[in-house]
GROMACS .gro file of C-alpha atoms in nm:
model
  487
    1MET     CA    1   0.001  -0.011   0.009
    2LYS     CA    2   0.112   0.357  -0.092
    3LYS     CA    3   0.130   0.686   0.103
    4ILE     CA    4  -0.040   0.929  -0.136
    5ALA     CA    5  -0.061   1.307  -0.105
    6VAL     CA    6  -0.338   1.490  -0.272
    7ILE     CA    7  -0.295   1.869  -0.339
    8GLY     CA    8  -0.634   2.040  -0.327
    9SER     CA    9  -0.964   1.990  -0.217
   10GLY     CA   10  -1.208   2.068  -0.511
   11PHE     CA   11  -1.410   1.809  -0.689
   12SER     CA   12  -1.122   1.621  -0.859
   13GLY     CA   13  -0.926   1.625  -0.541
   14LEU     CA   14  -1.185   1.465  -0.336
   15SER     CA   15  -1.274   1.230  -0.596
   16ALA     CA   16  -0.953   1.141  -0.636
   17ALA     CA   17  -0.873   1.092  -0.266
   18ALA     CA   18  -1.191   0.897  -0.205
   19TYR     CA   19  -1.093   0.639  -0.480
   20VAL     CA   20  -0.755   0.610  -0.372
   21ALA     CA   21  -0.815   0.546  -0.008
   22LYS     CA   22  -1.089   0.300  -0.118
   23GLU     CA   23  -0.798   0.080  -0.239
   24GLY     CA   24  -0.650   0.072   0.114
   25HIS     CA   25  -0.383   0.341   0.059
   26GLU     CA   26  -0.293   0.596   0.306
   27VAL     CA   27  -0.417   0.950   0.184
   28HIS     CA   28  -0.326   1.280   0.293
   29VAL     CA   29  -0.528   1.592   0.129
   30PHE     CA   30  -0.358   1.946   0.157
   31GLU     CA   31  -0.592   2.253   0.141
   32LYS     CA   32  -0.449   2.588   0.115
   33ASN     CA   33  -0.763   2.755   0.230
   34SER     CA   34  -0.951   2.732   0.575
   35SER     CA   35  -1.230   2.521   0.434
   36LEU     CA   36  -1.267   2.229   0.171
   37GLY     CA   37  -1.413   2.257  -0.170
   38GLY     CA   38  -1.181   2.469  -0.380
   39ARG     CA   39  -1.420   2.690  -0.620
   40ALA     CA   40  -1.697   2.533  -0.458
   41ARG     CA   41  -1.642   2.650  -0.115
   42GLN     CA   42  -1.933   2.820   0.085
   43PHE     CA   43  -1.935   3.100   0.342
   44THR     CA   44  -2.173   3.237   0.597
   45THR     CA   45  -2.214   3.606   0.695
   46ASP     CA   46  -2.257   3.714   1.033
   47ASN     CA   47  -2.603   3.847   0.944
   48GLY     CA   48  -2.738   3.506   0.842
   49TYR     CA   49  -2.658   3.481   0.460
   50ILE     CA   50  -2.513   3.145   0.332
   51PHE     CA   51  -2.331   3.175  -0.001
   52ASP     CA   52  -2.206   2.897  -0.235
   53MET     CA   53  -1.886   3.057  -0.382
   54GLY     CA   54  -1.896   2.878  -0.710
   55PRO     CA   55  -2.113   2.622  -0.885
   56SER     CA   56  -2.475   2.668  -0.881
   57TRP     CA   57  -2.597   2.466  -1.188
   58TYR     CA   58  -2.659   2.085  -1.088
   59TRP     CA   59  -2.679   1.902  -1.418
   60MET     CA   60  -2.594   1.553  -1.519
   61PRO     CA   61  -2.747   1.418  -1.184
   62ASP     CA   62  -2.672   1.058  -1.305
   63ILE     CA   63  -2.275   1.111  -1.330
   64ILE     CA   64  -2.282   1.281  -0.978
   65GLU     CA   65  -2.482   0.977  -0.881
   66ASP     CA   66  -2.216   0.728  -1.015
   67PHE     CA   67  -1.962   0.877  -0.763
   68PHE     CA   68  -2.176   0.799  -0.484
   69SER     CA   69  -2.270   0.426  -0.620
   70ALA     CA   70  -1.890   0.378  -0.653
   71PHE     CA   71  -1.898   0.372  -0.255
   72ASN     CA   72  -2.240   0.187  -0.227
   73LYS     CA   73  -2.416   0.539  -0.138
   74LYS     CA   74  -2.665   0.742  -0.287
   75THR     CA   75  -2.670   1.107  -0.305
   76SER     CA   76  -3.015   1.101  -0.091
   77ASP     CA   77  -2.788   0.961   0.186
   78TYR     CA   78  -2.638   1.323   0.221
   79TYR     CA   79  -2.858   1.567   0.081
   80GLU     CA   80  -3.218   1.629  -0.079
   81LEU     CA   81  -3.222   1.729  -0.432
   82VAL     CA   82  -3.504   1.964  -0.579
   83SER     CA   83  -3.606   1.958  -0.957
   84LEU     CA   84  -3.660   2.330  -1.057
   85ASN     CA   85  -3.945   2.442  -1.264
   86PRO     CA   86  -3.883   2.638  -1.447
   87GLN     CA   87  -3.536   2.534  -1.489
   88PHE     CA   88  -3.428   2.895  -1.562
   89GLU     CA   89  -3.539   3.223  -1.717
   90MET     CA   90  -3.380   3.379  -2.000
   91VAL     CA   91  -3.439   3.780  -2.044
   92PHE     CA   92  -3.405   3.897  -2.384
   93SER     CA   93  -3.465   4.257  -2.510
   94ASP     CA   94  -3.809   4.200  -2.604
   95GLY     CA   95  -3.947   3.956  -2.337
   96ILE     CA   96  -3.885   3.666  -2.118
   97MET     CA   97  -3.870   3.304  -2.189
   98ALA     CA   98  -3.904   3.032  -1.916
   99VAL     CA   99  -3.756   2.682  -1.951
  100PRO     CA  100  -3.992   2.459  -1.833
  101LYS     CA  101  -3.887   2.123  -1.643
  102ASP     CA  102  -4.143   1.912  -1.826
  103TYR     CA  103  -4.011   1.804  -2.173
  104SER     CA  104  -4.356   1.804  -2.349
  105GLU     CA  105  -4.387   2.173  -2.224
  106MET     CA  106  -4.056   2.234  -2.368
  107ARG     CA  107  -4.164   2.121  -2.694
  108ASP     CA  108  -4.458   2.343  -2.674
  109LEU     CA  109  -4.246   2.627  -2.611
  110PHE     CA  110  -4.000   2.562  -2.915
  111GLU     CA  111  -4.316   2.520  -3.131
  112SER     CA  112  -4.470   2.837  -3.038
  113LEU     CA  113  -4.143   3.018  -3.128
  114GLU     CA  114  -4.076   2.855  -3.465
  115LYS     CA  115  -4.317   2.624  -3.687
  116GLY     CA  116  -4.177   2.239  -3.661
  117ALA     CA  117  -3.922   2.305  -3.399
  118ALA     CA  118  -4.103   2.057  -3.176
  119LYS     CA  119  -3.990   1.769  -3.392
  120LYS     CA  120  -3.661   1.922  -3.453
  121LEU     CA  121  -3.598   1.942  -3.085
  122ASP     CA  122  -3.689   1.547  -3.056
  123LYS     CA  123  -3.427   1.472  -3.322
  124PHE     CA  124  -3.181   1.725  -3.148
  125MET     CA  125  -3.209   1.543  -2.794
  126GLU     CA  126  -3.217   1.196  -2.960
  127ASP     CA  127  -2.878   1.275  -3.108
  128ALA     CA  128  -2.767   1.456  -2.806
  129GLN     CA  129  -2.860   1.148  -2.582
  130TYR     CA  130  -2.665   0.921  -2.794
  131LYS     CA  131  -2.334   1.168  -2.753
  132TYR     CA  132  -2.431   1.182  -2.378
  133GLU     CA  133  -2.426   0.810  -2.309
  134VAL     CA  134  -2.124   0.733  -2.544
  135GLY     CA  135  -1.921   1.057  -2.461
  136MET     CA  136  -1.966   1.060  -2.084
  137LYS     CA  137  -1.972   0.696  -2.024
  138ASP     CA  138  -1.675   0.613  -2.271
  139PHE     CA  139  -1.501   0.890  -2.438
  140VAL     CA  140  -1.439   1.120  -2.139
  141THR     CA  141  -1.323   0.849  -1.892
  142LYS     CA  142  -0.992   0.762  -2.067
  143PRO     CA  143  -0.666   0.865  -1.910
  144CYS     CA  144  -0.564   1.018  -2.261
  145HIS     CA  145  -0.194   0.901  -2.260
  146SER     CA  146  -0.269   0.797  -2.647
  147TRP     CA  147  -0.524   0.797  -2.935
  148PHE     CA  148  -0.502   0.423  -2.925
  149GLU     CA  149  -0.720   0.437  -2.621
  150PHE     CA  150  -1.011   0.527  -2.825
  151VAL     CA  151  -0.965   0.262  -3.082
  152SER     CA  152  -1.257   0.046  -2.975
  153PRO     CA  153  -1.527  -0.097  -3.183
  154LYS     CA  154  -1.800   0.129  -2.998
  155ILE     CA  155  -1.603   0.434  -3.029
  156ALA     CA  156  -1.512   0.360  -3.364
  157LYS     CA  157  -1.848   0.311  -3.469
  158SER     CA  158  -1.975   0.618  -3.305
  159ALA     CA  159  -1.699   0.853  -3.430
  160LEU     CA  160  -1.919   1.018  -3.709
  161LYS     CA  161  -2.214   1.026  -3.502
  162LEU     CA  162  -2.019   1.194  -3.232
  163ASP     CA  163  -1.962   1.500  -3.424
  164LEU     CA  164  -1.607   1.560  -3.310
  165LEU     CA  165  -1.484   1.769  -3.627
  166SER     CA  166  -1.806   1.989  -3.674
  167ASN     CA  167  -1.872   2.286  -3.450
  168PHE     CA  168  -2.151   2.368  -3.241
  169HIS     CA  169  -2.243   2.696  -3.377
  170ARG     CA  170  -2.332   2.547  -3.736
  171PHE     CA  171  -2.475   2.216  -3.592
  172VAL     CA  172  -2.754   2.404  -3.366
  173ARG     CA  173  -2.820   2.611  -3.694
  174LYS     CA  174  -2.897   2.285  -3.855
  175TYR     CA  175  -3.188   2.230  -3.652
  176PHE     CA  176  -3.339   2.579  -3.552
  177SER     CA  177  -3.349   2.938  -3.712
  178ASN     CA  178  -3.514   3.146  -3.442
  179PRO     CA  179  -3.272   3.340  -3.252
  180LYS     CA  180  -3.402   3.278  -2.897
  181LEU     CA  181  -3.412   2.896  -2.954
  182ILE     CA  182  -3.025   2.922  -3.089
  183MET     CA  183  -2.937   3.140  -2.789
  184LEU     CA  184  -3.097   2.870  -2.569
  185MET     CA  185  -2.910   2.601  -2.721
  186GLU     CA  186  -2.569   2.746  -2.738
  187PHE     CA  187  -2.591   2.885  -2.371
  188PRO     CA  188  -2.454   2.554  -2.203
  189VAL     CA  189  -2.148   2.528  -2.407
  190ILE     CA  190  -2.035   2.909  -2.291
  191PHE     CA  191  -1.902   2.717  -1.963
  192LEU     CA  192  -1.681   2.468  -2.172
  193GLY     CA  193  -1.456   2.810  -2.210
  194ALA     CA  194  -1.506   2.907  -2.579
  195ALA     CA  195  -1.739   3.057  -2.845
  196PRO     CA  196  -2.008   2.791  -2.984
  197LYS     CA  197  -1.812   2.827  -3.332
  198ASP     CA  198  -1.501   2.678  -3.167
  199ILE     CA  199  -1.669   2.398  -2.970
  200PRO     CA  200  -1.704   2.058  -3.107
  201ALA     CA  201  -2.064   1.944  -3.180
  202LEU     CA  202  -2.000   1.670  -2.957
  203TYR     CA  203  -2.114   1.909  -2.680
  204SER     CA  204  -2.469   1.889  -2.762
  205LEU     CA  205  -2.448   1.621  -2.482
  206MET     CA  206  -2.464   1.956  -2.264
  207ASN     CA  207  -2.820   2.015  -2.377
  208TYR     CA  208  -2.928   1.647  -2.286
  209GLY     CA  209  -2.756   1.645  -1.959
  210GLY     CA  210  -2.908   1.987  -1.878
  211TYR     CA  211  -3.257   2.055  -2.035
  212LYS     CA  212  -3.369   1.672  -2.060
  213LEU     CA  213  -3.235   1.549  -1.749
  214GLY     CA  214  -3.347   1.859  -1.567
  215THR     CA  215  -3.188   2.140  -1.356
  216TRP     CA  216  -3.161   2.044  -0.984
  217TYR     CA  217  -3.075   2.205  -0.673
  218PRO     CA  218  -2.916   2.038  -0.346
  219MET     CA  219  -3.117   2.173  -0.045
  220GLY     CA  220  -2.849   2.352   0.169
  221GLY     CA  221  -2.654   2.456  -0.141
  222PHE     CA  222  -2.432   2.302  -0.372
  223TYR     CA  223  -2.168   2.261  -0.071
  224LYS     CA  224  -2.361   2.003   0.041
  225VAL     CA  225  -2.194   1.794  -0.254
  226ILE     CA  226  -1.838   1.891  -0.123
  227GLU     CA  227  -1.958   1.784   0.220
  228ALA     CA  228  -2.083   1.450   0.108
  229MET     CA  229  -1.799   1.376  -0.114
  230SER     CA  230  -1.552   1.457   0.167
  231GLU     CA  231  -1.739   1.240   0.410
  232ILE     CA  232  -1.721   0.948   0.186
  233ALA     CA  233  -1.325   1.046   0.160
  234LYS     CA  234  -1.308   1.042   0.521
  235GLU     CA  235  -1.492   0.688   0.562
  236GLN     CA  236  -1.230   0.533   0.329
  237GLY     CA  237  -0.956   0.671   0.551
  238ALA     CA  238  -0.861   1.002   0.389
  239GLN     CA  239  -0.703   1.261   0.592
  240PHE     CA  240  -0.775   1.619   0.560
  241HIS     CA  241  -0.513   1.919   0.631
  242LEU     CA  242  -0.654   2.278   0.596
  243ASN     CA  243  -0.469   2.597   0.604
  244SER     CA  244  -0.178   2.362   0.437
  245ASN     CA  245  -0.012   2.539   0.138
  246VAL     CA  246   0.219   2.322  -0.071
  247ASP     CA  247   0.525   2.525  -0.135
  248GLU     CA  248   0.760   2.249  -0.328
  249ILE     CA  249   0.744   1.926  -0.459
  250LYS     CA  250   1.099   1.760  -0.417
  251ILE     CA  251   1.197   1.528  -0.678
  252LYS     CA  252   1.478   1.264  -0.629
  253ASP     CA  253   1.601   1.004  -0.904
  254GLY     CA  254   1.314   1.085  -1.123
  255LYS     CA  255   1.036   1.049  -0.867
  256ALA     CA  256   0.844   1.263  -0.639
  257GLN     CA  257   0.994   1.199  -0.294
  258SER     CA  258   0.819   1.444  -0.092
  259ILE     CA  259   0.648   1.784  -0.026
  260ILE     CA  260   0.701   2.084   0.157
  261VAL     CA  261   0.405   2.192   0.363
  262ASN     CA  262   0.390   2.501   0.546
  263GLY     CA  263   0.790   2.484   0.557
  264LEU     CA  264   0.761   2.122   0.674
  265GLU     CA  265   0.881   1.817   0.451
  266ILE     CA  266   0.670   1.499   0.407
  267GLU     CA  267   0.786   1.207   0.228
  268PHE     CA  268   0.511   1.026  -0.007
  269ASP     CA  269   0.497   0.741  -0.258
  270SER     CA  270   0.281   0.947  -0.500
  271ILE     CA  271   0.141   1.275  -0.545
  272ILE     CA  272  -0.194   1.404  -0.700
  273ALA     CA  273  -0.200   1.767  -0.790
  274SER     CA  274  -0.562   1.885  -0.814
  275SER     CA  275  -0.419   2.249  -0.749
  276ASP     CA  276  -0.390   2.460  -1.071
  277TYR     CA  277  -0.185   2.287  -1.320
  278HIS     CA  278   0.008   2.593  -1.436
  279HIS     CA  279   0.107   2.684  -1.077
  280THR     CA  280   0.194   2.338  -0.971
  281GLU     CA  281   0.449   2.312  -1.239
  282GLN     CA  282   0.582   2.675  -1.260
  283ASN     CA  283   0.593   2.724  -0.860
  284LEU     CA  284   0.615   2.382  -0.708
  285LEU     CA  285   0.856   2.209  -0.938
  286GLN     CA  286   1.202   2.279  -1.091
  287LYS     CA  287   1.213   2.357  -1.438
  288GLU     CA  288   1.354   2.039  -1.572
  289TYR     CA  289   1.053   1.833  -1.418
  290GLN     CA  290   0.772   2.046  -1.604
  291ASN     CA  291   0.556   1.894  -1.847
  292TYR     CA  292   0.504   2.253  -2.024
  293ASN     CA  293   0.679   2.569  -2.026
  294GLU     CA  294   0.517   2.945  -1.996
  295ASP     CA  295   0.510   2.964  -2.375
  296TYR     CA  296   0.289   2.667  -2.393
  297TRP     CA  297   0.026   2.811  -2.155
  298LYS     CA  298   0.027   3.111  -2.322
  299LYS     CA  299  -0.084   2.963  -2.652
  300LYS     CA  300  -0.368   2.774  -2.477
  301THR     CA  301  -0.739   2.889  -2.478
  302PHE     CA  302  -0.861   2.927  -2.135
  303ALA     CA  303  -1.218   2.929  -2.027
  304PRO     CA  304  -1.332   3.280  -1.902
  305SER     CA  305  -1.308   3.436  -1.561
  306CYS     CA  306  -1.577   3.607  -1.398
  307LEU     CA  307  -1.700   3.904  -1.198
  308ILE     CA  308  -1.909   3.773  -0.895
  309TYR     CA  309  -2.116   3.965  -0.634
  310TYR     CA  310  -2.268   3.787  -0.332
  311LEU     CA  311  -2.567   4.010  -0.240
  312GLY     CA  312  -2.801   4.000   0.080
  313PHE     CA  313  -3.136   4.200   0.032
  314LYS     CA  314  -3.341   4.292   0.333
  315GLU     CA  315  -3.668   4.223   0.145
  316LYS     CA  316  -3.819   3.968  -0.114
  317ILE     CA  317  -3.761   4.033  -0.484
  318GLN     CA  318  -4.057   3.977  -0.685
  319ASN     CA  319  -4.030   3.832  -1.026
  320LEU     CA  320  -3.705   3.667  -0.969
  321LYS     CA  321  -3.648   3.273  -1.052
  322HIS     CA  322  -3.385   3.070  -0.894
  323HIS     CA  323  -3.176   3.087  -1.198
  324THR     CA  324  -3.187   3.397  -1.465
  325LEU     CA  325  -2.990   3.453  -1.765
  326PHE     CA  326  -2.992   3.802  -1.853
  327PHE     CA  327  -2.924   3.782  -2.235
  328GLU     CA  328  -3.061   4.128  -2.358
  329ASN     CA  329  -2.708   4.196  -2.554
  330ASP     CA  330  -2.537   3.996  -2.833
  331LEU     CA  331  -2.406   3.666  -2.730
  332GLU     CA  332  -2.163   3.693  -3.022
  333LEU     CA  333  -2.029   4.017  -2.896
  334HIS     CA  334  -1.959   3.909  -2.534
  335THR     CA  335  -1.785   3.577  -2.637
  336SER     CA  336  -1.563   3.782  -2.896
  337GLU     CA  337  -1.452   4.013  -2.629
  338ILE     CA  338  -1.385   3.733  -2.384
  339TYR     CA  339  -1.190   3.497  -2.623
  340GLU     CA  340  -1.070   3.719  -2.913
  341ASP     CA  341  -1.047   4.107  -2.802
  342LYS     CA  342  -0.977   4.012  -2.431
  343LYS     CA  343  -1.143   4.299  -2.262
  344TRP     CA  344  -1.419   4.413  -2.032
  345PRO     CA  345  -1.756   4.346  -2.216
  346THR     CA  346  -1.903   4.679  -2.375
  347LYS     CA  347  -2.245   4.512  -2.365
  348PRO     CA  348  -2.241   4.228  -2.109
  349LEU     CA  349  -2.452   3.939  -2.060
  350PHE     CA  350  -2.485   3.820  -1.706
  351TYR     CA  351  -2.656   3.557  -1.469
  352ALA     CA  352  -2.847   3.587  -1.140
  353CYS     CA  353  -2.889   3.296  -0.905
  354CYS     CA  354  -3.144   3.314  -0.614
  355PRO     CA  355  -3.135   3.022  -0.414
  356SER     CA  356  -3.351   3.150  -0.144
  357LYS     CA  357  -3.658   3.118  -0.385
  358THR     CA  358  -3.587   2.744  -0.335
  359ASP     CA  359  -3.416   2.739   0.022
  360LYS     CA  360  -3.555   2.944   0.282
  361ASN     CA  361  -3.235   2.842   0.499
  362VAL     CA  362  -2.977   3.031   0.299
  363ALA     CA  363  -3.101   3.391   0.385
  364PRO     CA  364  -3.292   3.540   0.712
  365GLU     CA  365  -3.667   3.532   0.720
  366ASN     CA  366  -3.802   3.772   0.425
  367CYS     CA  367  -3.471   3.845   0.304
  368GLU     CA  368  -3.310   3.734  -0.034
  369ASN     CA  369  -2.993   3.555  -0.132
  370VAL     CA  370  -2.839   3.673  -0.484
  371PHE     CA  371  -2.543   3.575  -0.649
  372LEU     CA  372  -2.465   3.772  -0.995
  373LEU     CA  373  -2.193   3.636  -1.231
  374MET     CA  374  -2.064   3.792  -1.542
  375PRO     CA  375  -1.825   3.598  -1.750
  376ILE     CA  376  -1.509   3.800  -1.846
  377ALA     CA  377  -1.170   3.751  -2.035
  378ILE     CA  378  -0.878   3.603  -1.826
  379GLY     CA  379  -0.585   3.826  -1.741
  380ILE     CA  380  -0.718   4.169  -1.802
  381GLU     CA  381  -0.691   4.466  -1.542
  382ASP     CA  382  -0.939   4.388  -1.227
  383ASN     CA  383  -0.980   4.686  -0.966
  384GLU     CA  384  -1.270   4.807  -0.751
  385GLU     CA  385  -1.385   5.095  -0.977
  386ILE     CA  386  -1.415   4.852  -1.278
  387ARG     CA  387  -1.616   4.584  -1.059
  388GLU     CA  388  -1.824   4.850  -0.940
  389LYS     CA  389  -1.930   4.984  -1.261
  390TYR     CA  390  -2.051   4.671  -1.384
  391PHE     CA  391  -2.234   4.599  -1.040
  392LEU     CA  392  -2.439   4.899  -1.103
  393GLU     CA  393  -2.520   4.801  -1.452
  394MET     CA  394  -2.631   4.477  -1.351
  395ILE     CA  395  -2.854   4.612  -1.072
  396GLU     CA  396  -3.012   4.850  -1.293
  397ARG     CA  397  -3.107   4.546  -1.550
  398LEU     CA  398  -3.203   4.319  -1.236
  399GLU     CA  399  -3.439   4.622  -1.111
  400LYS     CA  400  -3.608   4.649  -1.491
  401HIS     CA  401  -3.669   4.254  -1.507
  402THR     CA  402  -3.808   4.240  -1.150
  403LYS     CA  403  -3.994   4.582  -1.164
  404SER     CA  404  -3.819   4.659  -0.825
  405SER     CA  405  -3.711   5.010  -0.728
  406ASN     CA  406  -3.415   5.121  -0.523
  407LEU     CA  407  -3.246   4.785  -0.476
  408LEU     CA  408  -2.912   4.954  -0.388
  409SER     CA  409  -3.078   5.070  -0.063
  410LYS     CA  410  -3.198   4.753   0.047
  411ILE     CA  411  -2.860   4.551   0.030
  412ASP     CA  412  -2.799   4.402   0.346
  413TYR     CA  413  -2.489   4.236   0.257
  414LYS     CA  414  -2.226   4.288  -0.043
  415LYS     CA  415  -1.893   4.116  -0.153
  416SER     CA  416  -1.725   4.103  -0.504
  417TYR     CA  417  -1.502   3.846  -0.637
  418CYS     CA  418  -1.308   3.849  -0.947
  419ILE     CA  419  -0.959   3.781  -1.136
  420ASN     CA  420  -0.735   3.896  -0.850
  421ASP     CA  421  -0.934   3.654  -0.602
  422PHE     CA  422  -0.919   3.378  -0.823
  423LYS     CA  423  -0.536   3.423  -0.842
  424LYS     CA  424  -0.479   3.476  -0.465
  425ASP     CA  425  -0.729   3.191  -0.357
  426TYR     CA  426  -0.659   2.916  -0.608
  427ASN     CA  427  -0.337   3.025  -0.764
  428ALA     CA  428  -0.555   3.014  -1.092
  429TYR     CA  429  -0.370   3.102  -1.415
  430GLN     CA  430  -0.448   3.462  -1.514
  431GLY     CA  431  -0.753   3.423  -1.281
  432ASN     CA  432  -0.930   3.168  -1.482
  433ALA     CA  433  -1.262   3.061  -1.333
  434TYR     CA  434  -1.337   2.739  -1.521
  435GLY     CA  435  -1.021   2.579  -1.636
  436LEU     CA  436  -0.920   2.503  -1.978
  437ALA     CA  437  -1.145   2.540  -2.291
  438ASN     CA  438  -1.284   2.227  -2.454
  439THR     CA  439  -1.205   2.327  -2.816
  440LEU     CA  440  -1.127   2.076  -3.091
  441ASN     CA  441  -0.733   2.128  -3.053
  442GLN     CA  442  -0.794   2.086  -2.679
  443THR     CA  443  -0.981   1.767  -2.660
  444ALA     CA  444  -0.873   1.424  -2.505
  445VAL     CA  445  -0.487   1.372  -2.584
  446LEU     CA  446  -0.461   1.721  -2.690
  447LYS     CA  447  -0.516   1.833  -2.333
  448PRO     CA  448  -0.228   1.878  -2.105
  449SER     CA  449  -0.124   1.523  -1.990
  450LEU     CA  450  -0.262   1.370  -1.666
  451ARG     CA  451   0.066   1.204  -1.606
  452ASN     CA  452   0.414   1.381  -1.536
  453LYS     CA  453   0.626   1.268  -1.809
  454LYS     CA  454   0.946   1.327  -1.642
  455VAL     CA  455   0.844   1.231  -1.278
  456LYS     CA  456   0.672   0.890  -1.282
  457ASN     CA  457   0.483   0.911  -0.961
  458LEU     CA  458   0.331   1.265  -1.020
  459PHE     CA  459   0.008   1.316  -1.159
  460TYR     CA  460  -0.242   1.598  -1.245
  461THR     CA  461  -0.630   1.615  -1.186
  462GLY     CA  462  -0.897   1.869  -1.242
  463GLN     CA  463  -1.011   2.130  -1.498
  464LEU     CA  464  -0.677   2.190  -1.672
  465THR     CA  465  -0.643   1.826  -1.772
  466VAL     CA  466  -0.885   1.540  -1.903
  467PRO     CA  467  -1.155   1.555  -1.943
  468GLY     CA  468  -1.204   1.933  -1.903
  469PRO     CA  469  -1.433   2.193  -1.688
  470GLY     CA  470  -1.729   2.133  -1.516
  471VAL     CA  471  -1.820   1.954  -1.175
  472PRO     CA  472  -1.890   1.597  -1.331
  473PRO     CA  473  -1.611   1.602  -1.555
  474SER     CA  474  -1.398   1.700  -1.265
  475ILE     CA  475  -1.538   1.407  -1.042
  476ILE     CA  476  -1.436   1.190  -1.344
  477SER     CA  477  -1.115   1.345  -1.361
  478GLY     CA  478  -1.034   1.242  -0.984
  479LYS     CA  479  -1.124   0.893  -1.041
  480ILE     CA  480  -0.883   0.873  -1.362
  481ALA     CA  481  -0.611   1.009  -1.165
  482ALA     CA  482  -0.659   0.781  -0.881
  483THR     CA  483  -0.675   0.476  -1.105
  484GLU     CA  484  -0.330   0.604  -1.259
  485ALA     CA  485  -0.168   0.676  -0.948
  486THR     CA  486  -0.239   0.330  -0.780
  487LYS     CA  487  -0.140   0.127  -1.069
   0.00000   0.00000   0.00000
């Protein structure tokens, strides 16, 4: 049995720790912050608000359930899942579109906006379901050391149907022409880190994993998933160390021999780095042991960063749903300013989450818990003046949509979070929020290697390696890394 270190306690780190410990190995998880969860941490304010700091969309429930079933558990053993209806609202310049939970109602919505769109939606979802079942069960579960891993009768037979070589932008337009329906179908891939024209059509599986399988909420907040996964890891024997910053990985004779934690050297047989890949290599390893140099990372396409505001309001906000997407402006303009121009958006889109509409425990009585998020380019200037400018614009649009007034005067709590915070708290490369984009030339074997090519017992996991960004992929990434580390 091995003594294995896991650096970082985000979803991939917790997943890796649980799977490694299950095999009987001694596992130690080192977290630089004062609480577990990485980007999915949670905090409670002195006046009674509970904020999830990161993920808020609970999609692909079956993939998350797979983790629990590997330990003979169910998600329901740890938290209650509520299916949201509507799943979310989209605010356009000329009206509002609510996306219903029930698929037959969704078909009616599509047909009302475009004649014949209901049947086209059926065909789209049939195709997306196939990609989901092959993609999420077979394609994304490979360690991706070589293309030969994908030489199987099932994947070979599926190659054309998986649409790896066509782009999502064109793919959606083969089915729909109504601008609102196009925007609805393109929205999920924004979180994959690139414009729809640069994302493989394979990722229509996101539409199935979200719209068809539903949008859920774990009562108590998304942090309930972190608590549950860490509990499972502890039950397997994993040990957790908070406020434990890893300063260096020491190499001897081509093997990772130890790590320096808060100045103390501790020896290990293997190391799994769930920490930021770029940071791990550039700051914890000597140059000769790095897989990639700084030029490599500069050429990569990263998912966006974001400007977030955690807000408590001392009264209820009418006409606001749990999830609301403010899409009054042009999606292509916003995405081009994120990925091509790399500047603060001129006409931004943003997202509002109000979990207190579903969960009364995340805000004081008759108060509201609101989380505003605006995707932005990585590596751009970040200061309070810029943050405040966009905050005021988002509040103004929130007031207009909800027909509220004087929301600024009703703020009970306010905290911003942006590029500088992602760098400080997570060592995130250029302040990215979601990892490496799932573009065609950054898919599978073309992603940063899960294995260090020069140090045989050092492995990487998380959103900068396979299979990519998002909660379910990160959980899968941890499982893959655990398998590799315990061979």
